[in-house]
Amino acid sequence: MKKLFAIVTICFAMPAAAQQSLKCDLQANSPYGWIPSELFVEIDKNEKQATVYAGFIKKYVGKPITTELSGENSKYYKINWFVPNIELTNTRRSVNVDYSARLNKATGKMNVTAYLNGGSDMPPPRGSGTCKPR
């Protein structure tokens, strides 16, 4: 009976430990913007994937973006995602943006960088903040 209880406990505990849903409150660290104030992240350790969602993702993609975790070690997750055709407010053009985030597993601190492709020669906008379970 003890073995059965242990097996059932492990089976029900695994999905909770394998998935993590977070709400990240971010602040742009550069004057250019491009960093969302809220970012929702779901990490699936078993699938080695992350799903990201924010207001601008809803506007330009229409649904959450699922991507592979681009890196993981004992301290950090690294998450990269791509958002195409974001309109520039100062011209009639749009740019594709590659986002890169690093999430500290222990503290929940996140650093985000936005790499604009084909529309600007400014330094990549950066931001940081804290992610908490939701």
PDB file of C-alpha atoms in Angstrom:
ATOM      1  CA  MET A   1       0.000   0.000   0.000  1.00  0.00           C
ATOM      2  CA  LYS A   2       2.864   2.387   0.782  1.00  0.00           C
ATOM      3  CA  LYS A   3       4.329   1.790  -2.682  1.00  0.00           C
ATOM      4  CA  LEU A   4       0.986   2.526  -4.381  1.00  0.00           C
ATOM      5  CA  PHE A   5       0.553   5.735  -2.370  1.00  0.00           C
ATOM      6  CA  ALA A   6       4.092   6.821  -3.289  1.00  0.00           C
ATOM      7  CA  ILE A   7       3.500   6.148  -6.990  1.00  0.00           C
ATOM      8  CA  VAL A   8       0.179   8.023  -7.020  1.00  0.00           C
ATOM      9  CA  THR A   9       1.742  10.944  -5.143  1.00  0.00           C
ATOM     10  CA  ILE A  10       4.629  11.161  -7.597  1.00  0.00           C
ATOM     11  CA  CYS A  11       2.322  10.983 -10.627  1.00  0.00           C
ATOM     12  CA  PHE A  12       0.142  13.823  -9.371  1.00  0.00           C
ATOM     13  CA  ALA A  13       3.098  15.915  -8.216  1.00  0.00           C
ATOM     14  CA  MET A  14       5.011  15.715 -11.486  1.00  0.00           C
ATOM     15  CA  PRO A  15       2.784  17.923 -13.670  1.00  0.00           C
ATOM     16  CA  ALA A  16       2.759  20.729 -11.105  1.00  0.00           C
ATOM     17  CA  ALA A  17       6.533  20.638 -10.782  1.00  0.00           C
ATOM     18  CA  ALA A  18       7.050  20.347 -14.538  1.00  0.00           C
ATOM     19  CA  GLN A  19       4.953  23.410 -15.413  1.00  0.00           C
ATOM     20  CA  GLN A  20       5.285  26.901 -14.091  1.00  0.00           C
ATOM     21  CA  SER A  21       2.948  29.831 -14.855  1.00  0.00           C
ATOM     22  CA  LEU A  22       4.319  33.299 -14.169  1.00  0.00           C
ATOM     23  CA  LYS A  23       3.243  36.921 -14.430  1.00  0.00           C
ATOM     24  CA  CYS A  24       6.215  39.195 -14.993  1.00  0.00           C
ATOM     25  CA  ASP A  25       6.071  42.905 -14.187  1.00  0.00           C
ATOM     26  CA  LEU A  26       8.721  44.588 -16.310  1.00  0.00           C
ATOM     27  CA  GLN A  27      10.108  48.066 -16.700  1.00  0.00           C
ATOM     28  CA  ALA A  28      12.002  49.398 -19.712  1.00  0.00           C
ATOM     29  CA  ASN A  29      15.572  50.312 -18.798  1.00  0.00           C
ATOM     30  CA  SER A  30      16.051  52.367 -21.954  1.00  0.00           C
ATOM     31  CA  PRO A  31      14.068  55.303 -23.333  1.00  0.00           C
ATOM     32  CA  TYR A  32      12.986  53.459 -26.475  1.00  0.00           C
ATOM     33  CA  GLY A  33      10.122  51.347 -25.138  1.00  0.00           C
ATOM     34  CA  TRP A  34       9.662  47.929 -26.805  1.00  0.00           C
ATOM     35  CA  ILE A  35       9.568  46.161 -23.414  1.00  0.00           C
ATOM     36  CA  PRO A  36       6.067  45.160 -22.247  1.00  0.00           C
ATOM     37  CA  SER A  37       5.032  46.191 -18.745  1.00  0.00           C
ATOM     38  CA  GLU A  38       3.381  42.776 -18.264  1.00  0.00           C
ATOM     39  CA  LEU A  39       4.539  39.493 -19.722  1.00  0.00           C
ATOM     40  CA  PHE A  40       2.894  36.148 -19.025  1.00  0.00           C
ATOM     41  CA  VAL A  41       5.184  33.128 -19.223  1.00  0.00           C
ATOM     42  CA  GLU A  42       4.425  29.440 -18.917  1.00  0.00           C
ATOM     43  CA  ILE A  43       7.372  27.080 -18.707  1.00  0.00           C
ATOM     44  CA  ASP A  44       7.024  23.383 -19.453  1.00  0.00           C
ATOM     45  CA  LYS A  45      10.210  21.717 -18.261  1.00  0.00           C
ATOM     46  CA  ASN A  46       9.241  18.284 -19.629  1.00  0.00           C
ATOM     47  CA  GLU A  47       8.741  19.624 -23.158  1.00  0.00           C
ATOM     48  CA  LYS A  48      11.587  22.146 -22.795  1.00  0.00           C
ATOM     49  CA  GLN A  49       9.217  24.854 -24.017  1.00  0.00           C
ATOM     50  CA  ALA A  50       8.008  28.251 -22.926  1.00  0.00           C
ATOM     51  CA  THR A  51       4.863  30.112 -23.920  1.00  0.00           C
ATOM     52  CA  VAL A  52       4.885  33.925 -23.764  1.00  0.00           C
ATOM     53  CA  TYR A  53       2.000  36.363 -24.033  1.00  0.00           C
ATOM     54  CA  ALA A  54       1.572  40.128 -23.755  1.00  0.00           C
ATOM     55  CA  GLY A  55      -0.693  42.824 -25.196  1.00  0.00           C
ATOM     56  CA  PHE A  56       1.536  43.493 -28.195  1.00  0.00           C
ATOM     57  CA  ILE A  57       1.736  39.761 -28.925  1.00  0.00           C
ATOM     58  CA  LYS A  58      -2.065  39.648 -28.975  1.00  0.00           C
ATOM     59  CA  LYS A  59      -2.112  42.601 -31.382  1.00  0.00           C
ATOM     60  CA  TYR A  60       0.541  41.373 -33.826  1.00  0.00           C
ATOM     61  CA  VAL A  61       0.375  37.572 -33.537  1.00  0.00           C
ATOM     62  CA  GLY A  62      -3.135  37.005 -32.185  1.00  0.00           C
ATOM     63  CA  LYS A  63      -2.250  34.208 -29.783  1.00  0.00           C
ATOM     64  CA  PRO A  64       0.441  33.201 -27.281  1.00  0.00           C
ATOM     65  CA  ILE A  65       3.832  32.304 -28.733  1.00  0.00           C
ATOM     66  CA  THR A  66       5.249  28.886 -27.889  1.00  0.00           C
ATOM     67  CA  THR A  67       8.983  28.473 -28.300  1.00  0.00           C
ATOM     68  CA  GLU A  68      11.692  26.079 -27.202  1.00  0.00           C
ATOM     69  CA  LEU A  69      13.669  26.998 -24.128  1.00  0.00           C
ATOM     70  CA  SER A  70      16.879  28.184 -25.726  1.00  0.00           C
ATOM     71  CA  GLY A  71      18.898  27.436 -22.631  1.00  0.00           C
ATOM     72  CA  GLU A  72      18.629  26.205 -19.081  1.00  0.00           C
ATOM     73  CA  ASN A  73      21.045  25.623 -16.277  1.00  0.00           C
ATOM     74  CA  SER A  74      20.687  25.332 -12.525  1.00  0.00           C
ATOM     75  CA  LYS A  75      20.177  29.092 -12.137  1.00  0.00           C
ATOM     76  CA  TYR A  76      18.454  30.399 -15.299  1.00  0.00           C
ATOM     77  CA  TYR A  77      16.014  29.766 -18.088  1.00  0.00           C
ATOM     78  CA  LYS A  78      16.750  31.474 -21.385  1.00  0.00           C
ATOM     79  CA  ILE A  79      13.748  32.170 -23.584  1.00  0.00           C
ATOM     80  CA  ASN A  80      13.786  33.604 -27.115  1.00  0.00           C
ATOM     81  CA  TRP A  81      10.740  34.532 -29.188  1.00  0.00           C
ATOM     82  CA  PHE A  82       9.991  36.368 -32.407  1.00  0.00           C
ATOM     83  CA  VAL A  83       7.269  38.928 -33.185  1.00  0.00           C
ATOM     84  CA  PRO A  84       6.899  39.908 -36.856  1.00  0.00           C
ATOM     85  CA  ASN A  85       5.715  43.165 -38.385  1.00  0.00           C
ATOM     86  CA  ILE A  86       5.470  45.480 -35.399  1.00  0.00           C
ATOM     87  CA  GLU A  87       4.471  48.875 -36.722  1.00  0.00           C
ATOM     88  CA  LEU A  88       6.769  51.802 -36.097  1.00  0.00           C
ATOM     89  CA  THR A  89       4.871  54.824 -34.843  1.00  0.00           C
ATOM     90  CA  ASN A  90       7.245  57.360 -36.407  1.00  0.00           C
ATOM     91  CA  THR A  91       7.235  55.915 -39.957  1.00  0.00           C
ATOM     92  CA  ARG A  92       5.051  53.821 -42.227  1.00  0.00           C
ATOM     93  CA  ARG A  93       7.259  50.787 -41.803  1.00  0.00           C
ATOM     94  CA  SER A  94       7.276  47.791 -39.545  1.00  0.00           C
ATOM     95  CA  VAL A  95      10.057  45.729 -38.024  1.00  0.00           C
ATOM     96  CA  ASN A  96      10.543  42.160 -36.947  1.00  0.00           C
ATOM     97  CA  VAL A  97      11.661  41.862 -33.350  1.00  0.00           C
ATOM     98  CA  ASP A  98      13.636  39.062 -31.718  1.00  0.00           C
ATOM     99  CA  TYR A  99      13.156  39.016 -27.948  1.00  0.00           C
ATOM    100  CA  SER A 100      15.550  37.352 -25.549  1.00  0.00           C
ATOM    101  CA  ALA A 101      14.846  36.885 -21.846  1.00  0.00           C
ATOM    102  CA  ARG A 102      16.802  35.409 -18.978  1.00  0.00           C
ATOM    103  CA  LEU A 103      14.817  34.285 -15.941  1.00  0.00           C
ATOM    104  CA  ASN A 104      16.537  33.620 -12.621  1.00  0.00           C
ATOM    105  CA  LYS A 105      14.892  30.489 -11.169  1.00  0.00           C
ATOM    106  CA  ALA A 106      15.594  31.361  -7.538  1.00  0.00           C
ATOM    107  CA  THR A 107      14.689  35.060  -7.452  1.00  0.00           C
ATOM    108  CA  GLY A 108      12.191  35.392 -10.325  1.00  0.00           C
ATOM    109  CA  LYS A 109      14.204  38.298 -11.760  1.00  0.00           C
ATOM    110  CA  MET A 110      13.922  38.643 -15.529  1.00  0.00           C
ATOM    111  CA  ASN A 111      16.048  40.601 -17.997  1.00  0.00           C
ATOM    112  CA  VAL A 112      14.635  41.173 -21.491  1.00  0.00           C
ATOM    113  CA  THR A 113      16.297  42.500 -24.644  1.00  0.00           C
ATOM    114  CA  ALA A 114      14.504  43.408 -27.892  1.00  0.00           C
ATOM    115  CA  TYR A 115      16.511  43.157 -31.113  1.00  0.00           C
ATOM    116  CA  LEU A 116      14.869  45.192 -33.895  1.00  0.00           C
ATOM    117  CA  ASN A 117      15.549  43.816 -37.370  1.00  0.00           C
ATOM    118  CA  GLY A 118      15.498  46.170 -40.322  1.00  0.00           C
ATOM    119  CA  GLY A 119      14.181  49.371 -38.899  1.00  0.00           C
ATOM    120  CA  SER A 120      16.544  51.052 -36.534  1.00  0.00           C
ATOM    121  CA  ASP A 121      20.177  51.594 -35.700  1.00  0.00           C
ATOM    122  CA  MET A 122      19.497  52.297 -32.007  1.00  0.00           C
ATOM    123  CA  PRO A 123      20.936  50.062 -29.293  1.00  0.00           C
ATOM    124  CA  PRO A 124      18.693  47.115 -28.405  1.00  0.00           C
ATOM    125  CA  PRO A 125      16.033  48.146 -25.873  1.00  0.00           C
ATOM    126  CA  ARG A 126      16.353  46.392 -22.529  1.00  0.00           C
ATOM    127  CA  GLY A 127      14.133  45.891 -19.536  1.00  0.00           C
ATOM    128  CA  SER A 128      13.969  44.018 -16.272  1.00  0.00           C
ATOM    129  CA  GLY A 129      11.567  43.065 -13.556  1.00  0.00           C
ATOM    130  CA  THR A 130      10.221  40.291 -11.399  1.00  0.00           C
ATOM    131  CA  CYS A 131       8.126  37.238 -12.224  1.00  0.00           C
ATOM    132  CA  LYS A 132       5.740  35.688  -9.700  1.00  0.00           C
ATOM    133  CA  PRO A 133       3.612  32.549  -9.844  1.00  0.00           C
ATOM    134  CA  ARG A 134       0.052  33.095 -11.055  1.00  0.00           C
TER     135      ARG A 134
END
